[in-house]
Tab-separated table of C-alpha atoms in Angstrom:
chain	number	residue	atom	x	y	z
A	760	MET	CA	-77.880	86.459	34.291
A	761	SER	CA	-76.599	89.746	35.568
A	762	GLU	CA	-72.616	89.917	36.012
A	763	SER	CA	-72.745	91.460	39.381
A	764	LYS	CA	-74.730	87.725	40.399
A	765	SER	CA	-72.364	86.210	42.744
A	766	ARG	CA	-70.569	82.618	42.253
A	767	PRO	CA	-69.868	80.316	45.156
A	768	PRO	CA	-67.533	80.685	47.052
A	769	GLN	CA	-64.175	77.841	46.067
A	770	ASP	CA	-63.077	76.908	49.036
A	771	ARG	CA	-66.684	75.999	50.281
A	772	PRO	CA	-68.192	72.865	48.800
A	773	TRP	CA	-71.307	72.704	46.893
A	774	GLU	CA	-74.898	71.518	48.068
A	775	SER	CA	-74.394	68.344	46.515
A	776	GLY	CA	-70.268	68.135	49.703
A	777	TRP	CA	-67.999	68.074	46.572
A	778	ALA	CA	-65.101	71.201	46.471
A	779	PRO	CA	-63.049	71.904	43.402
A	780	ASP	CA	-59.436	70.872	43.328
A	781	THR	CA	-57.629	74.429	43.678
A	782	THR	CA	-53.864	72.354	43.803
A	783	ARG	CA	-53.599	72.187	40.502
A	784	ALA	CA	-54.338	73.964	37.267
A	785	PRO	CA	-57.450	73.284	35.091
A	786	GLY	CA	-57.496	70.475	31.777
A	787	THR	CA	-53.782	69.352	32.939
A	788	ARG	CA	-56.442	65.443	33.731
A	789	ARG	CA	-56.661	66.162	29.561
A	790	LEU	CA	-52.190	66.607	28.811
A	791	TRP	CA	-51.574	63.490	30.882
A	792	LEU	CA	-53.958	61.775	28.692
A	793	ALA	CA	-52.620	62.895	25.264
A	794	GLY	CA	-49.241	62.275	26.334
A	795	THR	CA	-49.787	58.428	27.218
A	796	LEU	CA	-51.845	58.658	23.844
A	797	ALA	CA	-48.503	60.508	21.606
A	798	LEU	CA	-46.626	58.107	23.831
A	799	ALA	CA	-48.414	54.327	22.838
A	800	THR	CA	-47.580	56.452	19.169
A	801	ILE	CA	-44.166	56.767	18.580
A	802	THR	CA	-44.180	53.079	19.907
A	803	ALA	CA	-46.057	51.340	17.496
A	804	CYS	CA	-44.668	53.109	14.702
A	805	VAL	CA	-40.533	52.201	16.076
A	806	THR	CA	-41.622	48.721	16.136
A	807	ALA	CA	-43.571	48.689	13.078
A	808	ILE	CA	-39.996	50.283	11.349
A	809	THR	CA	-38.137	47.817	12.637
A	810	VAL	CA	-40.773	44.284	11.711
A	811	MET	CA	-41.180	45.618	8.183
A	812	ASP	CA	-36.962	46.139	8.274
A	813	SER	CA	-35.732	42.474	9.271
A	814	GLU	CA	-38.784	41.618	7.014
A	815	SER	CA	-36.951	43.469	4.411
A	816	ASN	CA	-33.596	41.374	4.818
A	817	GLU	CA	-34.841	38.045	5.190
A	818	PRO	CA	-35.710	37.741	1.276
A	819	GLU	CA	-32.285	38.394	0.911
A	820	SER	CA	-30.484	35.975	2.836
A	821	ARG	CA	-33.039	33.398	1.406
A	822	ALA	CA	-32.364	34.321	-1.997
A	823	ALA	CA	-28.383	33.030	-1.542
A	824	GLU	CA	-28.943	30.263	-0.773
A	825	PRO	CA	-28.560	27.419	-4.072
A	826	THR	CA	-32.277	25.830	-4.690
A	827	THR	CA	-32.990	23.338	-7.472
A	828	LEU	CA	-36.254	24.590	-8.619
A	829	SER	CA	-36.078	27.693	-9.820
A	830	SER	CA	-39.024	30.070	-9.564
A	831	SER	CA	-38.403	32.333	-12.672
A	832	ALA	CA	-37.957	29.126	-14.743
A	833	PRO	CA	-40.552	28.321	-17.041
A	834	GLY	CA	-42.404	25.610	-16.996
A	835	GLY	CA	-40.865	24.787	-13.700
A	836	LEU	CA	-38.207	24.238	-14.481
A	837	ILE	CA	-35.027	22.779	-12.277
A	838	SER	CA	-31.929	24.811	-12.182
A	839	PHE	CA	-28.491	23.733	-11.503
A	840	ALA	CA	-25.072	25.576	-10.415
A	841	THR	CA	-22.231	26.951	-12.663
A	842	PRO	CA	-20.202	23.397	-12.346
A	843	SER	CA	-16.553	24.833	-11.220
A	844	LYS	CA	-13.624	24.109	-13.522
A	845	GLY	CA	-12.596	21.371	-11.439
A	846	GLY	CA	-15.447	19.163	-12.197
A	847	THR	CA	-17.323	17.736	-10.286
A	848	GLU	CA	-16.232	17.187	-6.469
A	849	LYS	CA	-14.669	13.667	-6.222
A	850	PRO	CA	-16.057	11.833	-2.607
A	851	GLY	CA	-14.492	12.950	1.056
A	852	ALA	CA	-12.634	15.733	-0.736
A	853	ASP	CA	-13.491	17.573	2.148
A	854	ARG	CA	-11.844	15.336	4.902
A	855	ALA	CA	-8.484	15.552	5.793
A	856	GLU	CA	-5.393	13.947	4.278
A	857	PRO	CA	-4.140	11.892	5.840
A	858	SER	CA	0.426	12.956	7.726
A	859	PRO	CA	2.171	10.816	5.633
A	860	THR	CA	4.499	8.628	6.675
A	861	PRO	CA	8.378	9.036	7.296
A	862	SER	CA	11.229	8.064	4.270
A	863	THR	CA	13.682	6.512	3.784
A	864	SER	CA	15.282	8.670	1.228
A	865	ALA	CA	17.324	11.409	1.708
A	866	SER	CA	15.356	14.448	0.527
A	867	SER	CA	12.580	13.459	2.495
A	868	ALA	CA	10.992	17.495	4.290
A	869	SER	CA	10.224	15.495	7.251
A	870	PRO	CA	12.514	17.049	10.482
A	871	SER	CA	12.932	14.194	12.563
A	872	PRO	CA	16.767	12.972	11.756
A	873	LYS	CA	15.826	9.801	10.554
A	874	PRO	CA	18.995	7.291	9.063
A	875	SER	CA	20.289	8.711	4.664
A	876	LYS	CA	20.831	6.720	2.185
A	877	LYS	CA	23.559	9.736	1.645
A	878	ALA	CA	26.575	8.865	3.815
A	879	PRO	CA	30.179	9.465	4.942
A	880	LYS	CA	32.397	6.503	3.395
A	881	PRO	CA	33.019	3.712	5.930
A	882	PRO	CA	36.232	3.563	8.026
A	883	LYS	CA	39.677	2.178	5.251
A	884	ALA	CA	39.937	-0.484	7.827
A	885	SER	CA	36.756	-2.288	7.250
A	886	ALA	CA	36.009	-2.812	3.399
A	887	THR	CA	34.144	-1.510	1.024
A	888	PRO	CA	31.185	-3.410	-0.013
A	889	SER	CA	30.964	-4.125	-3.833
A	890	LYS	CA	29.397	-6.346	-6.915
A	891	GLN	CA	31.522	-9.603	-5.835
A	892	PRO	CA	32.261	-9.680	-2.035
A	893	LYS	CA	36.594	-8.948	-1.912
A	894	PRO	CA	38.755	-11.861	0.277
A	895	PRO	CA	37.641	-10.665	4.287
A	896	SER	CA	40.567	-8.946	5.815
A	897	ALA	CA	42.648	-11.592	8.148
A	898	HIS	CA	41.061	-10.151	11.678
A	899	GLY	CA	37.133	-9.302	9.871
A	900	ILE	CA	34.918	-6.714	12.513
A	901	SER	CA	33.025	-6.842	15.450
A	902	ILE	CA	30.376	-4.396	15.538
A	903	ARG	CA	30.260	-2.480	18.724
A	904	SER	CA	26.566	-0.947	20.659
A	905	GLU	CA	26.838	2.761	20.939
A	906	ASN	CA	25.026	3.526	24.042
A	907	PHE	CA	26.551	0.150	25.327
A	908	PRO	CA	30.957	0.538	24.007
A	909	ASP	CA	31.274	-1.942	26.083
A	910	ARG	CA	29.622	-4.633	24.494
A	911	TYR	CA	30.024	-6.362	20.346
A	912	TRP	CA	27.680	-8.146	18.792
A	913	ARG	CA	27.833	-11.984	20.316
A	914	VAL	CA	26.246	-15.077	18.604
A	915	ARG	CA	25.321	-17.198	21.084
A	916	ASP	CA	22.867	-20.483	21.010
A	917	GLY	CA	22.524	-18.997	17.584
A	918	TYR	CA	21.267	-15.342	18.641
A	919	VAL	CA	23.203	-12.181	18.299
A	920	ARG	CA	23.529	-10.253	21.679
A	921	LEU	CA	25.227	-7.834	23.032
A	922	ASP	CA	27.175	-8.858	24.982
A	923	ARG	CA	30.664	-7.750	27.315
A	924	ILE	CA	33.025	-9.584	25.198
A	925	GLY	CA	36.205	-11.726	28.479
A	926	SER	CA	39.143	-12.381	27.175
A	927	GLY	CA	38.613	-16.250	26.583
A	928	PRO	CA	38.972	-16.526	22.495
A	929	PRO	CA	35.684	-18.026	21.999
A	930	GLN	CA	34.066	-15.601	22.810
A	931	ARG	CA	35.653	-13.080	20.921
A	932	GLN	CA	35.316	-15.392	18.047
A	933	ASP	CA	32.210	-15.615	18.838
A	934	ALA	CA	31.694	-11.772	18.616
A	935	THR	CA	34.029	-11.959	14.916
A	936	PHE	CA	32.216	-11.356	11.562
A	937	GLN	CA	32.426	-10.497	7.997
A	938	ARG	CA	31.747	-7.875	6.356
A	939	VAL	CA	30.374	-9.476	2.628
A	940	ALA	CA	29.189	-7.742	-0.961
A	941	GLY	CA	25.177	-8.153	0.281
A	942	LEU	CA	23.344	-11.466	-1.581
A	943	ALA	CA	20.530	-9.829	-2.603
A	944	ASP	CA	22.115	-6.370	-2.563
A	945	SER	CA	25.700	-5.839	-3.399
A	946	SER	CA	25.353	-1.923	-2.406
A	947	CYS	CA	24.024	-2.851	0.730
A	948	TYR	CA	25.856	-5.334	4.123
A	949	SER	CA	25.928	-9.114	4.540
A	950	PHE	CA	27.669	-10.292	7.637
A	951	THR	CA	29.047	-13.690	7.742
A	952	THR	CA	30.784	-15.703	11.163
A	953	ALA	CA	33.179	-18.002	11.508
A	954	ASP	CA	31.475	-21.234	10.596
A	955	GLY	CA	30.351	-19.757	7.690
A	956	ARG	CA	26.476	-18.778	8.431
A	957	TYR	CA	25.303	-15.438	7.684
A	958	LEU	CA	23.547	-12.993	10.132
A	959	ARG	CA	19.607	-12.879	8.986
A	960	HIS	CA	16.621	-12.260	10.742
A	961	ARG	CA	13.686	-14.896	11.576
A	962	SER	CA	10.889	-13.546	13.193
A	963	PHE	CA	12.490	-9.951	12.728
A	964	VAL	CA	15.960	-11.049	15.124
A	965	LEU	CA	18.701	-11.332	14.307
A	966	VAL	CA	19.777	-15.257	14.004
A	967	ALA	CA	22.717	-17.073	12.566
A	968	ASN	CA	21.978	-20.378	9.942
A	969	SER	CA	23.981	-21.387	7.234
A	970	ASP	CA	22.812	-20.737	3.789
A	971	ASP	CA	19.431	-22.304	1.901
A	972	GLY	CA	20.015	-20.920	-1.622
A	973	SER	CA	16.588	-19.404	-1.539
A	974	SER	CA	14.782	-15.370	-2.511
A	975	LEU	CA	14.289	-14.945	1.535
A	976	PHE	CA	17.412	-16.031	2.736
A	977	ARG	CA	19.664	-13.169	0.885
A	978	LYS	CA	16.328	-10.402	1.596
A	979	ASP	CA	16.340	-11.220	4.778
A	980	ALA	CA	20.727	-11.503	5.015
A	981	THR	CA	21.041	-7.917	4.294
A	982	PHE	CA	21.646	-4.319	5.369
A	983	CYS	CA	21.801	-1.642	3.902
A	984	PRO	CA	23.626	0.266	6.032
A	985	ARG	CA	22.313	3.937	6.777
A	986	TYR	CA	24.035	6.789	8.731
A	987	TRP	CA	22.801	9.425	11.261
A	988	SER	CA	23.589	13.328	10.677
A	989	ALA	CA	23.941	14.139	14.331
A	990	SER	CA	26.660	11.263	15.125
A	991	GLY	CA	27.381	9.998	11.923
A	992	THR	CA	26.993	5.852	13.717
A	993	LEU	CA	25.732	3.712	11.413
A	994	ALA	CA	21.846	1.804	10.750
A	995	LEU	CA	21.426	-0.750	9.526
A	996	GLU	CA	18.390	-1.375	7.110
A	997	SER	CA	17.427	-4.361	6.703
A	998	VAL	CA	16.204	-4.349	2.402
A	999	ASN	CA	13.132	-6.474	2.542
A	1000	TYR	CA	11.653	-4.481	4.913
A	1001	PRO	CA	12.664	-0.654	4.192
A	1002	GLY	CA	11.875	1.140	7.783
A	1003	ARG	CA	13.028	-1.275	9.489
A	1004	PHE	CA	16.124	-1.424	11.320
A	1005	LEU	CA	18.290	-3.390	14.192
A	1006	ARG	CA	18.416	-2.613	16.932
A	1007	HIS	CA	18.982	-4.612	20.285
A	1008	ARG	CA	16.398	-4.749	23.262
A	1009	ASN	CA	17.549	-6.339	26.368
A	1010	PHE	CA	20.603	-7.484	24.369
A	1011	GLN	CA	18.305	-9.003	21.825
A	1012	LEU	CA	19.154	-7.920	18.687
A	1013	ARG	CA	15.931	-7.691	16.625
A	1014	LEU	CA	14.210	-6.004	12.987
A	1015	ASP	CA	12.146	-3.078	14.452
A	1016	PRO	CA	10.531	-0.269	12.573
A	1017	TYR	CA	11.823	2.841	12.853
A	1018	GLU	CA	11.079	5.409	16.243
A	1019	ASN	CA	11.241	9.075	15.892
A	1020	SER	CA	13.160	8.458	18.973
A	1021	ARG	CA	16.564	8.690	21.182
A	1022	LEU	CA	16.037	5.943	22.172
A	1023	TYR	CA	15.685	3.733	19.123
A	1024	ARG	CA	18.305	6.260	18.484
A	1025	SER	CA	20.991	4.990	20.066
A	1026	ASP	CA	20.064	1.070	20.178
A	1027	SER	CA	20.222	0.933	16.375
A	1028	SER	CA	23.118	2.562	16.472
A	1029	PHE	CA	26.625	0.824	16.030
A	1030	GLN	CA	29.809	1.408	15.072
A	1031	MET	CA	32.317	-1.286	12.849
A	1032	VAL	CA	35.716	-1.352	14.191
A	1033	THR	CA	39.259	-4.017	14.490
A	1034	GLY	CA	37.522	-7.943	15.221
A	1035	LEU	CA	38.845	-9.141	18.534
A	1036	ASP	CA	39.677	-12.112	17.691
């Protein structure tokens, strides 16, 4: 074909009515397709690398888990973990141990101000208990409440209550006792009334009863002195029910378990003074 043959003008349509697009450069569609293919290829490679990394890490985590059947053991033998130095673990070793209950020892690490067995000596006016009961003083002792200083122990209708004492001789005599060596433990105390009865707890209530000679009576009538470290006041602990102290509740003397509360310590704190009779 001759080079001088004229070409159809670019701005006029062909016989079929189609006219070429002169607004963009030739081959642009192929460039778009090639770019899309390259992005798809890169995305597929990144996905494949991520999957291969996750699969390579999975065997390591599984290998850390203990197995009962080792694939490397010959003949399908069961492989066991190496026993610890401490031997077989006891059942329930992973459970928390219960917290210890307050002890009556003075060397306990508990921060609660429980009465101490090692206490300052009682006032000289009161007789120190010994192995053999000493003759009581002529006037005996009276026991006064720490948080109700106008009230004293008094035997009324066979029970020991915390009462206000009038000036009458009968009331003052009912509020006066003799302190002797403990019937069950000579290092502790027992208390007798003017008519020879002993103060003892019965059903955890303090009463005045005659001595029946039994071992139970001697234990029920024996109380060991304990002293609060802060105030130095006296608390009386039962010899056969350690951890229970004499305290007043509704002005009734009874034997209650120790409670780490200010009210309990106040209700169970007493002072021994000269007898009121």
